[in-house]
PDB file of C-alpha atoms and ligand atoms in Angstrom:
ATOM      1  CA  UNK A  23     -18.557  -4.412   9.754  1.00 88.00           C
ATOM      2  CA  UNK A  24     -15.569  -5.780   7.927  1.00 95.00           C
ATOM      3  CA  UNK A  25     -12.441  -3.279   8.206  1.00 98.00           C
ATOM      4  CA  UNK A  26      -9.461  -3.837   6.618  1.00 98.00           C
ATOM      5  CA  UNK A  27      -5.754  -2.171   7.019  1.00 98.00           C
ATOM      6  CA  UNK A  28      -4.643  -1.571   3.945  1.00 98.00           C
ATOM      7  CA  UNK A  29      -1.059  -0.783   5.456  1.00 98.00           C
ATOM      8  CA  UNK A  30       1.424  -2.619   7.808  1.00 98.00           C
ATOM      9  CA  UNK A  31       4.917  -3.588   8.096  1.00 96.00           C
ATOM     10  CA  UNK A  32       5.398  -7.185   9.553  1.00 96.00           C
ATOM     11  CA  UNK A  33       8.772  -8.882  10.978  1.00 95.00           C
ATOM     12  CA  UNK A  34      12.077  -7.598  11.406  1.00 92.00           C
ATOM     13  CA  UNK A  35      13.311  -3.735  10.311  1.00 89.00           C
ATOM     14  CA  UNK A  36      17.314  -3.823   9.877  1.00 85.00           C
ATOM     15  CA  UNK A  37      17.484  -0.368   9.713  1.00 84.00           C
ATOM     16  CA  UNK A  38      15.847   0.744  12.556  1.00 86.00           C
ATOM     17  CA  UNK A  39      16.377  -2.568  14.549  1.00 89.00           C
ATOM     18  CA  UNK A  40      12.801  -3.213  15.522  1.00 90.00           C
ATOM     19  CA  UNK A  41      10.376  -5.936  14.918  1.00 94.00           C
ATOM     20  CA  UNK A  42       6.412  -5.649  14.610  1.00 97.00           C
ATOM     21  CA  UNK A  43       5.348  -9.409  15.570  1.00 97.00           C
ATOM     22  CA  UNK A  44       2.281 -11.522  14.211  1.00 98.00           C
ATOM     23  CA  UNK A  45       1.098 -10.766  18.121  1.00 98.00           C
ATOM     24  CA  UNK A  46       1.124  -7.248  17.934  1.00 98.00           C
ATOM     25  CA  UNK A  47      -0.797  -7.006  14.673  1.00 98.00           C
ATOM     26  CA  UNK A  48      -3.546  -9.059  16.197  1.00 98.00           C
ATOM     27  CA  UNK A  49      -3.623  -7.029  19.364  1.00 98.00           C
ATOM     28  CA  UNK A  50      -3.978  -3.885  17.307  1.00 98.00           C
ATOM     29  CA  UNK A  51      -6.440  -5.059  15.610  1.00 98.00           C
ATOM     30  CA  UNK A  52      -8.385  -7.178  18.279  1.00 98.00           C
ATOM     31  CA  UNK A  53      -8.193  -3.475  19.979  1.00 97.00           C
ATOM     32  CA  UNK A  54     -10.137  -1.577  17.354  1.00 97.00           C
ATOM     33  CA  UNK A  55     -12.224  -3.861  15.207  1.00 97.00           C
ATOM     34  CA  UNK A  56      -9.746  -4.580  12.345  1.00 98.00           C
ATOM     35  CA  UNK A  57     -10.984  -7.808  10.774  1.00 97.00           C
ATOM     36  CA  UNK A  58      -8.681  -7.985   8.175  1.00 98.00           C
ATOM     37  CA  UNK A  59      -4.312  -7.239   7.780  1.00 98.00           C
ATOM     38  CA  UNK A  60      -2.934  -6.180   4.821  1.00 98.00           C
ATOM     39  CA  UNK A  61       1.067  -7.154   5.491  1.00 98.00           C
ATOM     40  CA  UNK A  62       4.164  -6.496   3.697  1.00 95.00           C
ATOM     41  CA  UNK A  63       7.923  -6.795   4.935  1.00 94.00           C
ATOM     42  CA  UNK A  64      10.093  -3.821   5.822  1.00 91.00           C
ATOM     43  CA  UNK A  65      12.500  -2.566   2.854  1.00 84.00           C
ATOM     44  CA  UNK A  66      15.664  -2.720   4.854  1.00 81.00           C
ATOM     45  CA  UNK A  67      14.596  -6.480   5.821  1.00 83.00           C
ATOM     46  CA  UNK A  68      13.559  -7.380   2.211  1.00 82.00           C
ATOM     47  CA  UNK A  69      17.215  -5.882   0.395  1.00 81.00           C
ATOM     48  CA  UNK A  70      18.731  -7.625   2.636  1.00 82.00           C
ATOM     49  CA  UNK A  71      17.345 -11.024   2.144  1.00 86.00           C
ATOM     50  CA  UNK A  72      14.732 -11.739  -0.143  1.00 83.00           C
ATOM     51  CA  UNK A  73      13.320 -14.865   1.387  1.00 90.00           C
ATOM     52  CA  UNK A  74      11.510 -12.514   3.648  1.00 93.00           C
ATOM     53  CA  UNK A  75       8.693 -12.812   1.220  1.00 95.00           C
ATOM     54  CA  UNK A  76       8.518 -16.364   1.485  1.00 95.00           C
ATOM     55  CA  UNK A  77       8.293 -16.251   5.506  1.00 96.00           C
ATOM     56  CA  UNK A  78       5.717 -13.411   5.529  1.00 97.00           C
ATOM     57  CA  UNK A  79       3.496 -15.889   2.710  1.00 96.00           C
ATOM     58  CA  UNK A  80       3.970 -18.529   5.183  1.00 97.00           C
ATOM     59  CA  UNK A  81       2.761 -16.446   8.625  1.00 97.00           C
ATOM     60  CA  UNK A  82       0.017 -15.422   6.104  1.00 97.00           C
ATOM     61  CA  UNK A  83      -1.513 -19.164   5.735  1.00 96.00           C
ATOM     62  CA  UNK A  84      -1.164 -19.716   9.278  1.00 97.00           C
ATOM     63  CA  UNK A  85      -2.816 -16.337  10.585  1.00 97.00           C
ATOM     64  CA  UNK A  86      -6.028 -15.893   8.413  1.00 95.00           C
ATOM     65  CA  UNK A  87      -6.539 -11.897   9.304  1.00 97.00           C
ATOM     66  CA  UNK A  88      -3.475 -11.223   7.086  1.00 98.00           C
ATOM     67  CA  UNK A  89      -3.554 -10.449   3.425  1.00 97.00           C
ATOM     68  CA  UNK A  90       0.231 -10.691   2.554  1.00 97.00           C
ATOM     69  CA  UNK A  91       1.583  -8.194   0.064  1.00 97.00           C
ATOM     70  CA  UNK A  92       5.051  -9.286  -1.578  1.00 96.00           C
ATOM     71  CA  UNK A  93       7.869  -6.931  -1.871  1.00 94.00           C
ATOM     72  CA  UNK A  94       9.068  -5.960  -5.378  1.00 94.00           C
ATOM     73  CA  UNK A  95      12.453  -6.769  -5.412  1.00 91.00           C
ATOM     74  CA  UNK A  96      15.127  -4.531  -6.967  1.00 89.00           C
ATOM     75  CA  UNK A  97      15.468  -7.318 -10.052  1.00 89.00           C
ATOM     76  CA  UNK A  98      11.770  -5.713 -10.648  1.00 92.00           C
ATOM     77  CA  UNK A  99      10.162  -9.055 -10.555  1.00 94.00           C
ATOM     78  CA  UNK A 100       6.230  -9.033 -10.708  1.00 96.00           C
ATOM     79  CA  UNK A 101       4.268 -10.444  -7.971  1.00 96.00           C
ATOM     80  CA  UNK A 102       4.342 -14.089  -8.259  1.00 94.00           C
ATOM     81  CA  UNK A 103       0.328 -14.574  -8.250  1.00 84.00           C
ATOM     82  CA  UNK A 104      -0.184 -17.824  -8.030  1.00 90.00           C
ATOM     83  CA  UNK A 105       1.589 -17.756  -4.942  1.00 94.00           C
ATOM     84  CA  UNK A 106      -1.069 -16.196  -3.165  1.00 94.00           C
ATOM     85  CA  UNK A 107      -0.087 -12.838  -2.652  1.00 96.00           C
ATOM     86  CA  UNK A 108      -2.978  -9.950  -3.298  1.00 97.00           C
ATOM     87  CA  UNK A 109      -0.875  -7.518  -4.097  1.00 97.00           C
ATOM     88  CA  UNK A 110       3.117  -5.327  -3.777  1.00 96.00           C
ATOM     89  CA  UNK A 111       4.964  -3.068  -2.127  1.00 96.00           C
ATOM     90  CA  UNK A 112       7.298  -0.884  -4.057  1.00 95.00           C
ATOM     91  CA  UNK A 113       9.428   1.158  -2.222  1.00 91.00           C
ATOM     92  CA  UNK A 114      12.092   3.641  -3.821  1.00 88.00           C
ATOM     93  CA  UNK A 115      13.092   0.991  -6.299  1.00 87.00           C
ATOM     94  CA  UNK A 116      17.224   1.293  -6.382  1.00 86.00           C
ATOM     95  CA  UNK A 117      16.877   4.764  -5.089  1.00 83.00           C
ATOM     96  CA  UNK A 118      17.646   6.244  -1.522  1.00 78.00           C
ATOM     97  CA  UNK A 119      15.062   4.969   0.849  1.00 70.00           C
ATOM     98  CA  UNK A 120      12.106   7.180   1.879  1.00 70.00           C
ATOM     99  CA  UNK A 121      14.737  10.267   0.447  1.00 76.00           C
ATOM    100  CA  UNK A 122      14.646  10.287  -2.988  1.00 89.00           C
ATOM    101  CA  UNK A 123      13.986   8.381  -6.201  1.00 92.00           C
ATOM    102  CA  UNK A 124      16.337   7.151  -8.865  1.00 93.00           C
ATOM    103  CA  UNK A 125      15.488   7.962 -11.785  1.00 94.00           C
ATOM    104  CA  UNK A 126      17.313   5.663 -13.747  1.00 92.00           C
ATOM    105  CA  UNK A 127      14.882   3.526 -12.677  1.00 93.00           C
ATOM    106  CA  UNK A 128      12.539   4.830 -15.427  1.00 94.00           C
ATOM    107  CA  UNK A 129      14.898   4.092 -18.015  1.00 93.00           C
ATOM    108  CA  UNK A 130      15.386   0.657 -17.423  1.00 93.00           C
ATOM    109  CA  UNK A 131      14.643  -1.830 -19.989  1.00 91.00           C
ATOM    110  CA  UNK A 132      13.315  -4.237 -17.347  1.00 93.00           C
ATOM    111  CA  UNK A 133      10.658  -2.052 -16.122  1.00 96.00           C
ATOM    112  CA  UNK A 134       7.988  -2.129 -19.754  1.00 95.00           C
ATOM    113  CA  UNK A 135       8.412  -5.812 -18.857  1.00 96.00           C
ATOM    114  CA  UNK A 136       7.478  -4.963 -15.173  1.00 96.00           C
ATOM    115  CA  UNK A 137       4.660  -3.381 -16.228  1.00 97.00           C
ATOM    116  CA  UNK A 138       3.298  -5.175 -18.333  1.00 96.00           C
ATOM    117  CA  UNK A 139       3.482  -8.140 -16.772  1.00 96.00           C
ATOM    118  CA  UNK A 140       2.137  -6.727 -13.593  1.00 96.00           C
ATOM    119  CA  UNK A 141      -1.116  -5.019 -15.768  1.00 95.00           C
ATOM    120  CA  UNK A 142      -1.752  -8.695 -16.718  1.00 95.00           C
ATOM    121  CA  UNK A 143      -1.779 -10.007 -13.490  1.00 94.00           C
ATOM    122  CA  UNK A 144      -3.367  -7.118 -11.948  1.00 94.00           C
ATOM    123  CA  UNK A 145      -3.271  -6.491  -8.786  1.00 96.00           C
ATOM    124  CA  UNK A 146      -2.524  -3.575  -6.791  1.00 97.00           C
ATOM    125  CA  UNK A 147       0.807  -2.160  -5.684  1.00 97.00           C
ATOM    126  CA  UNK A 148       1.700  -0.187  -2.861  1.00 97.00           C
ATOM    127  CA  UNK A 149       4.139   3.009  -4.919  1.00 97.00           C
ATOM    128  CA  UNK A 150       6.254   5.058  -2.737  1.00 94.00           C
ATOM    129  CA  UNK A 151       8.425   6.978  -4.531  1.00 95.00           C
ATOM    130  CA  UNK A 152       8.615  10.991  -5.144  1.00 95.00           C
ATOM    131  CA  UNK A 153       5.986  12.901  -6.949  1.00 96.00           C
ATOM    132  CA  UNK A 154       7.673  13.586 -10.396  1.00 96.00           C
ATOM    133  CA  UNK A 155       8.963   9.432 -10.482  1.00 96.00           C
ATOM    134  CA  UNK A 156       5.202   8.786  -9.675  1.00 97.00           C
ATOM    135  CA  UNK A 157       3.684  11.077 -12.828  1.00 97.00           C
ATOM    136  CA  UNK A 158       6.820   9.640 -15.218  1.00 97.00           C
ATOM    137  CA  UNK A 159       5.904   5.944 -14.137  1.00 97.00           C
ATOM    138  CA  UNK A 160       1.845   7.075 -14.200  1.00 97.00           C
ATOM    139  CA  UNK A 161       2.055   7.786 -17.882  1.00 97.00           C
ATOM    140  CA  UNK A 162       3.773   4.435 -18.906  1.00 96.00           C
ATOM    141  CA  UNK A 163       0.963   2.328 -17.510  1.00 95.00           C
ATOM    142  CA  UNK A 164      -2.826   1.762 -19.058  1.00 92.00           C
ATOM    143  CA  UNK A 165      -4.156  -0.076 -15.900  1.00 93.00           C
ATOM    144  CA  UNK A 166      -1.934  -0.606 -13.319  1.00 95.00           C
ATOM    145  CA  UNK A 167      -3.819  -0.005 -10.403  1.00 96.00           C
ATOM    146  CA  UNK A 168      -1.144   2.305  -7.778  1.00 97.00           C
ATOM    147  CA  UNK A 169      -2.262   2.995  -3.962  1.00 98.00           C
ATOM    148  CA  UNK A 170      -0.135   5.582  -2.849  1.00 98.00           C
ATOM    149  CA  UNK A 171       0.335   5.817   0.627  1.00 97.00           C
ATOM    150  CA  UNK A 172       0.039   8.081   3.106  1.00 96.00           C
ATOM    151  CA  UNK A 173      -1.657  10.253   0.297  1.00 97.00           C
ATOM    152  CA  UNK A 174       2.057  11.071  -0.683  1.00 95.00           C
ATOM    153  CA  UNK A 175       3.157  12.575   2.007  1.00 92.00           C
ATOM    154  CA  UNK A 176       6.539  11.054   1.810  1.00 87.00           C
ATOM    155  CA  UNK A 177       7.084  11.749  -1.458  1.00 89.00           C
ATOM    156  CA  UNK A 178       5.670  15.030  -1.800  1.00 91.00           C
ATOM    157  CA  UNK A 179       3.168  17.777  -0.561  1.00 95.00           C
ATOM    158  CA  UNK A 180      -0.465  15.301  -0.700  1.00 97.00           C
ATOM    159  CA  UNK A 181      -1.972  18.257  -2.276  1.00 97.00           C
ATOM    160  CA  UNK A 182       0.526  18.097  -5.509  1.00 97.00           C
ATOM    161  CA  UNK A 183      -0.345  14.258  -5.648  1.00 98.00           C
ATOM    162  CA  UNK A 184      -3.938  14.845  -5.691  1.00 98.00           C
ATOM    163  CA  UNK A 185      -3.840  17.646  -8.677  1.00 98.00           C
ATOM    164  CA  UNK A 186      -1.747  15.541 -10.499  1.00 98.00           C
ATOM    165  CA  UNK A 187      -3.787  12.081 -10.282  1.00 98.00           C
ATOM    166  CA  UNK A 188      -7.251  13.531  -9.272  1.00 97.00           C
ATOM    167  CA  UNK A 189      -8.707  11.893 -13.178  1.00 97.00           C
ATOM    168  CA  UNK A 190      -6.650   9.134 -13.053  1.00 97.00           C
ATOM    169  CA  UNK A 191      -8.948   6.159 -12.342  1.00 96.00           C
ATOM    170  CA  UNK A 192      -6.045   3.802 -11.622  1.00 96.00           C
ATOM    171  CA  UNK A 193      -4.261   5.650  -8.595  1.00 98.00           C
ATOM    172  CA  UNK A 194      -5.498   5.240  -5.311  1.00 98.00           C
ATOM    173  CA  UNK A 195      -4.136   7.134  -2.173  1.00 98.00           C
ATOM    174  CA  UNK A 196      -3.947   5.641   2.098  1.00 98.00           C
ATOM    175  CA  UNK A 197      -5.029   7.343   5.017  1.00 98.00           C
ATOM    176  CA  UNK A 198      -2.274   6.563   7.181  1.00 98.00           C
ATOM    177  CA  UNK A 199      -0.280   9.554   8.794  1.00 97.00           C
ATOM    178  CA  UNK A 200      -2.117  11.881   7.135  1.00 97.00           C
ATOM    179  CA  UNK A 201      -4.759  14.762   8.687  1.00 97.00           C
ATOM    180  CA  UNK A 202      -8.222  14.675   8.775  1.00 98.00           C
ATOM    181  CA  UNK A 203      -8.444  17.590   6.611  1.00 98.00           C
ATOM    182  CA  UNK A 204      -6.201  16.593   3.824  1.00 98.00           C
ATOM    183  CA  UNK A 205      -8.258  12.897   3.905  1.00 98.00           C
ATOM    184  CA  UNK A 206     -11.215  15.195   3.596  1.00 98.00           C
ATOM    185  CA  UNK A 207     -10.052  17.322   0.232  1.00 98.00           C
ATOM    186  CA  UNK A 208      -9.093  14.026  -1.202  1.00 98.00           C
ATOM    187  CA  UNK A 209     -12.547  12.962  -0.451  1.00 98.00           C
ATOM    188  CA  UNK A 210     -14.202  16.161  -1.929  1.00 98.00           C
ATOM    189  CA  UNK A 211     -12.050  16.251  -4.763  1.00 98.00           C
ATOM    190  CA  UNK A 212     -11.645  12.818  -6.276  1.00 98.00           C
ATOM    191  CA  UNK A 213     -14.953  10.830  -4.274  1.00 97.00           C
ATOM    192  CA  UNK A 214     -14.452   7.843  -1.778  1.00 98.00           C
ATOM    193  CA  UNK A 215     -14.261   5.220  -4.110  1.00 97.00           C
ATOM    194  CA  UNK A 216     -10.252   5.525  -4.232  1.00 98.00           C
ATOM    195  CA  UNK A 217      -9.472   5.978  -0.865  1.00 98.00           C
ATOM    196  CA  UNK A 218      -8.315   3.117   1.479  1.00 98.00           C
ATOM    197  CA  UNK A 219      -8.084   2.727   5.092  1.00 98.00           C
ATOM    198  CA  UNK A 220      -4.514   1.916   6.252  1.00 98.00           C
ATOM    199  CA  UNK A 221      -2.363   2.365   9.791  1.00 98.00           C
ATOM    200  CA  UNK A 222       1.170   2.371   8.503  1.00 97.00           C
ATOM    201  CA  UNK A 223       2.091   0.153  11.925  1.00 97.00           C
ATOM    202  CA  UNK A 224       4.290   0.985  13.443  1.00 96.00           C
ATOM    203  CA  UNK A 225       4.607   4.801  12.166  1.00 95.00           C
ATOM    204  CA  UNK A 226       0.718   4.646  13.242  1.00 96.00           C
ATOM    205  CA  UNK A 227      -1.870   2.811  15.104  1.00 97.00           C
ATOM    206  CA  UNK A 228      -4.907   0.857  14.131  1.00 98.00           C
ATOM    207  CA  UNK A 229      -6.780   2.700  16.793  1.00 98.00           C
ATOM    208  CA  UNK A 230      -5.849   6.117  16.025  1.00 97.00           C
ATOM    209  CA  UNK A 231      -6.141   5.687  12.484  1.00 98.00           C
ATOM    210  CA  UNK A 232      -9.148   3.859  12.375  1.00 98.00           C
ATOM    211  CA  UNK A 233     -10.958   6.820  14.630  1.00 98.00           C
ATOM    212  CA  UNK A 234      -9.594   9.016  12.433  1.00 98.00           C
ATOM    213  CA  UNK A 235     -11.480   7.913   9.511  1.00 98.00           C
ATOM    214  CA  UNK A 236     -14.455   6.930  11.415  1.00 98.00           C
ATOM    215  CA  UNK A 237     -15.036  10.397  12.870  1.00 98.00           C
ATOM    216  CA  UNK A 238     -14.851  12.176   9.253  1.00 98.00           C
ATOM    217  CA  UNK A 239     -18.095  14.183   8.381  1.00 98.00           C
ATOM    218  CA  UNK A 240     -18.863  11.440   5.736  1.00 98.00           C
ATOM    219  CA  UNK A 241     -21.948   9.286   5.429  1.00 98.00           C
ATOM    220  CA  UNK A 242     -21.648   5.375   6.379  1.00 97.00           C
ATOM    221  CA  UNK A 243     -21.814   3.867   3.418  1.00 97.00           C
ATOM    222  CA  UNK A 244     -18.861   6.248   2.109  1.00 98.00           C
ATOM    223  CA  UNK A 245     -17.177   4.872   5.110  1.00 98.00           C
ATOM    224  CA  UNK A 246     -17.441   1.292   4.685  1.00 98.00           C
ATOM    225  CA  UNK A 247     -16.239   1.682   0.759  1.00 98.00           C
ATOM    226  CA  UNK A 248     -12.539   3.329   2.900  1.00 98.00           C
ATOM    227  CA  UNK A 249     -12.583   0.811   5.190  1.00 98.00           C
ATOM    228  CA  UNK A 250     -13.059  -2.547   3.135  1.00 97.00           C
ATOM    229  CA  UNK A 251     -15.028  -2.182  -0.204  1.00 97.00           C
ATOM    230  CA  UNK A 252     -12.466  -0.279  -1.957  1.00 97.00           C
ATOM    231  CA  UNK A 253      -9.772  -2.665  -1.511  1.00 97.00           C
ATOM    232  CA  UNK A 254     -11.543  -5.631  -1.625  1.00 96.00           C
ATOM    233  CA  UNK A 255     -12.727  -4.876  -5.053  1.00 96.00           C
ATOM    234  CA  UNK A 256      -8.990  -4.005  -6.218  1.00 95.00           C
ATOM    235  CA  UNK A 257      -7.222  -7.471  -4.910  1.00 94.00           C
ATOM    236  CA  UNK A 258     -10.975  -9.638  -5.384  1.00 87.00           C
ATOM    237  CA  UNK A 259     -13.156  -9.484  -2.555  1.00 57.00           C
ATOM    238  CA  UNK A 260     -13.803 -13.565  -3.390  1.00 46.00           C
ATOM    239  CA  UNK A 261     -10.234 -14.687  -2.886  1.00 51.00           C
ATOM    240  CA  UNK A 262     -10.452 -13.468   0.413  1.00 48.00           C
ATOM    241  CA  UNK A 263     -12.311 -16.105   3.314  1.00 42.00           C
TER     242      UNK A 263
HETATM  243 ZN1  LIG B  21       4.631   2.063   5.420  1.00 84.18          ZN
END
């Protein structure tokens, strides 16, 4: 069965002076089935020097498991497409990271052109940001597909982010981090179809996380659109070999 994490940080972190490596992805994932790597570089890593995109597009055409994400600088530039990336990472755009958002952000002239430049070339982004900068940045967008990770938890109590985006067709939420239980009132609330598999490495394991959504009282099929479908219909299941 094809899996796919959804969710990693690859290369160096500045700010907490650690490094996941190319080899430890692959041992993760030769560990627990993972036939596919979603990657994206670590914020501290990418405000301090951009080119980090670059390197993690290269690693990506020499190591085929990975599906490299690029990181939304904080010049809001759209994913460069024809690149080859499948998708973005934005991460507390100009605000304090993983504390709280900015939200001057939102009143930036740059960021209609963001978004609709990014709705044109549509593919998904990876939103972290707090609940209330999620809803005001929600409601400017028609299509832009969002996966919020670790169902919000960051941001938020996961519970708040599911009331608030349960009928919007365009948000999608990550397993990583969070429990069984709150994966499983997601699931009841909203369906499968906008859920995604994802580790978070290194704030989680493939293994762990991947037996976390395989042991959920779910049927098979519903587990196969977490663990691949879903996000290979958001970046184009095709573009992928
Ligand atoms: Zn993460």
């Amino acid at each position: 069965m094809e899996i796919i994490d959804s969710h990693t940080h690859w290369g160096s972190s500045v700010s907490m002076g650690t490094e996941v490596t190319t080899q430890e992805l692959l041992r993760q994932a030769e560990q627990s089935g993972v036939t596919q790597i979603v990657i994206f570089p670590f914020p501290s890593m990418a405000l301090a020097n951009e080119k980090i995109n670059e390197r993690l597009l290269g690693e990506a055409n020499r190591i085929k498991k990975f599906i490299p994400y690029y990181y939304i600088p904080e010049a809001m530039k759209p994913i460069p497409k024809e690149k080859g990336f499948y998708g973005g990472k934005w991460h507390w755009m100009r605000g304090i990271q993983d504390s709280s958002s900015n939200y001057e952000t939102l009143n930036n002239p740059q960021l209609a052109e963001f978004i609709e430049a990014s709705e044109e070339i549509d593919l998904p982004i990876v939103f972290e940001e707090e609940l209330a900068f999620t809803e005001a940045f929600v409601r400017k967008t028609k299509s832009f597909k969002i996966i919020i990770p670790h169902m919000g938890m960051l941001g938020g109590n996961p519970i708040d982010f599911l009331h608030s985006f349960k009928s919007t067709e365009n948000v999608y939420f990550d397993t990583a981090l969070a429990s069984p239980d709150t994966v499983m009132r997601f699931i009841e609330k909203i369906g499968h179809e906008r859920i995604l598999f994802g580790s978070d490495i290194p704030f989680g394991t493939m293994k762990w996380e991947l037996e976390k959504v395989l042991s959920l009282p779910i049927g098979d099929d519903k587990k196969e659109s977490i663990l691949s479908k879903n996000l290979e219909r958001l970046i184009g299941s095709n573009q992928i070999i």
